[in-house]
Amino acid sequence: EISNKVCAGMRPPLQDVQSEQLAQLMRECYSASTEVRPSALDVAARINTIRLRLEENAYEPPEHQPLLPRRMT
């Protein structure tokens, strides 16, 4: 049944995907056209790039704590 739905063009919704870049990659992977679908190497590289950007954006140092530990006196 799932294969029939996929062949009919149905794809899972992307509403829970937090990254627009990841959603775009998923849309490309969902494409019926082999010319639009990225290669496995391209998918791996793009996922790695997306992961690195998300990790960079996720870290926000707390305002009340110094970035470096205090020296012991």
PDB file of C-alpha atoms in Angstrom:
ATOM      1  CA  GLU A   1       0.000   0.000   0.000  1.00  0.00           C
ATOM      2  CA  ILE A   2       2.812   2.438   0.826  1.00  0.00           C
ATOM      3  CA  SER A   3       4.531   1.756  -2.494  1.00  0.00           C
ATOM      4  CA  ASN A   4       1.276   2.546  -4.345  1.00  0.00           C
ATOM      5  CA  LYS A   5       1.002   5.866  -2.496  1.00  0.00           C
ATOM      6  CA  VAL A   6       4.615   6.757  -3.284  1.00  0.00           C
ATOM      7  CA  CYS A   7       4.096   5.873  -6.944  1.00  0.00           C
ATOM      8  CA  ALA A   8       1.011   8.111  -6.909  1.00  0.00           C
ATOM      9  CA  GLY A   9       3.216  11.022  -5.746  1.00  0.00           C
ATOM     10  CA  MET A  10       2.328  11.063  -2.055  1.00  0.00           C
ATOM     11  CA  ARG A  11       5.117  11.909   0.383  1.00  0.00           C
ATOM     12  CA  PRO A  12       5.251  12.318   4.170  1.00  0.00           C
ATOM     13  CA  PRO A  13       4.582  15.875   5.376  1.00  0.00           C
ATOM     14  CA  LEU A  14       7.518  18.098   6.285  1.00  0.00           C
ATOM     15  CA  GLN A  15       5.766  20.310   8.844  1.00  0.00           C
ATOM     16  CA  ASP A  16       7.921  19.048  11.740  1.00  0.00           C
ATOM     17  CA  VAL A  17      11.249  19.663   9.999  1.00  0.00           C
ATOM     18  CA  GLN A  18      12.940  22.554  11.813  1.00  0.00           C
ATOM     19  CA  SER A  19      15.556  23.338   9.160  1.00  0.00           C
ATOM     20  CA  GLU A  20      14.434  24.779   5.813  1.00  0.00           C
ATOM     21  CA  GLN A  21      17.660  23.468   4.270  1.00  0.00           C
ATOM     22  CA  LEU A  22      16.848  19.956   5.446  1.00  0.00           C
ATOM     23  CA  ALA A  23      13.257  20.272   4.211  1.00  0.00           C
ATOM     24  CA  GLN A  24      14.552  21.377   0.787  1.00  0.00           C
ATOM     25  CA  LEU A  25      16.928  18.417   0.644  1.00  0.00           C
ATOM     26  CA  MET A  26      14.071  16.076   1.560  1.00  0.00           C
ATOM     27  CA  ARG A  27      11.872  17.561  -1.194  1.00  0.00           C
ATOM     28  CA  GLU A  28      14.658  16.956  -3.689  1.00  0.00           C
ATOM     29  CA  CYS A  29      15.064  13.367  -2.466  1.00  0.00           C
ATOM     30  CA  TYR A  30      11.298  12.845  -2.809  1.00  0.00           C
ATOM     31  CA  SER A  31      11.333  13.911  -6.457  1.00  0.00           C
ATOM     32  CA  ALA A  32      10.166  11.420  -9.049  1.00  0.00           C
ATOM     33  CA  SER A  33      12.733  12.876 -11.460  1.00  0.00           C
ATOM     34  CA  THR A  34      16.189  11.331 -11.259  1.00  0.00           C
ATOM     35  CA  GLU A  35      17.586  14.627 -12.543  1.00  0.00           C
ATOM     36  CA  VAL A  36      16.317  16.446  -9.436  1.00  0.00           C
ATOM     37  CA  ARG A  37      17.239  13.795  -6.857  1.00  0.00           C
ATOM     38  CA  PRO A  38      20.716  14.290  -5.379  1.00  0.00           C
ATOM     39  CA  SER A  39      23.294  11.514  -5.309  1.00  0.00           C
ATOM     40  CA  ALA A  40      24.032   9.689  -2.063  1.00  0.00           C
ATOM     41  CA  LEU A  41      27.365  11.520  -1.809  1.00  0.00           C
ATOM     42  CA  ASP A  42      25.615  14.868  -2.254  1.00  0.00           C
ATOM     43  CA  VAL A  43      23.010  13.960   0.373  1.00  0.00           C
ATOM     44  CA  ALA A  44      25.736  12.971   2.856  1.00  0.00           C
ATOM     45  CA  ALA A  45      27.700  16.177   2.249  1.00  0.00           C
ATOM     46  CA  ARG A  46      24.619  18.386   2.557  1.00  0.00           C
ATOM     47  CA  ILE A  47      23.436  16.649   5.735  1.00  0.00           C
ATOM     48  CA  ASN A  48      26.877  17.160   7.252  1.00  0.00           C
ATOM     49  CA  THR A  49      26.800  20.866   6.338  1.00  0.00           C
ATOM     50  CA  ILE A  50      23.295  21.246   7.777  1.00  0.00           C
ATOM     51  CA  ARG A  51      24.339  19.429  10.962  1.00  0.00           C
ATOM     52  CA  LEU A  52      27.360  21.680  11.440  1.00  0.00           C
ATOM     53  CA  ARG A  53      25.264  24.829  10.958  1.00  0.00           C
ATOM     54  CA  LEU A  54      22.646  23.614  13.412  1.00  0.00           C
ATOM     55  CA  GLU A  55      25.322  22.797  15.995  1.00  0.00           C
ATOM     56  CA  GLU A  56      26.884  26.259  15.561  1.00  0.00           C
ATOM     57  CA  ASN A  57      23.519  27.954  16.033  1.00  0.00           C
ATOM     58  CA  ALA A  58      22.507  25.789  18.990  1.00  0.00           C
ATOM     59  CA  TYR A  59      25.270  26.951  21.324  1.00  0.00           C
ATOM     60  CA  GLU A  60      24.565  30.207  23.104  1.00  0.00           C
ATOM     61  CA  PRO A  61      26.685  30.806  26.195  1.00  0.00           C
ATOM     62  CA  PRO A  62      24.706  31.820  29.277  1.00  0.00           C
ATOM     63  CA  GLU A  63      24.987  35.546  29.963  1.00  0.00           C
ATOM     64  CA  HIS A  64      25.623  35.077  33.652  1.00  0.00           C
ATOM     65  CA  GLN A  65      28.568  32.709  33.227  1.00  0.00           C
ATOM     66  CA  PRO A  66      32.031  33.608  31.931  1.00  0.00           C
ATOM     67  CA  LEU A  67      33.179  31.882  28.749  1.00  0.00           C
ATOM     68  CA  LEU A  68      36.436  30.861  30.440  1.00  0.00           C
ATOM     69  CA  PRO A  69      36.748  29.406  33.930  1.00  0.00           C
ATOM     70  CA  ARG A  70      38.100  31.698  36.628  1.00  0.00           C
ATOM     71  CA  ARG A  71      41.595  31.164  37.870  1.00  0.00           C
ATOM     72  CA  MET A  72      42.013  29.731  41.324  1.00  0.00           C
ATOM     73  CA  THR A  73      43.637  32.223  43.712  1.00  0.00           C
TER      74      THR A  73
END
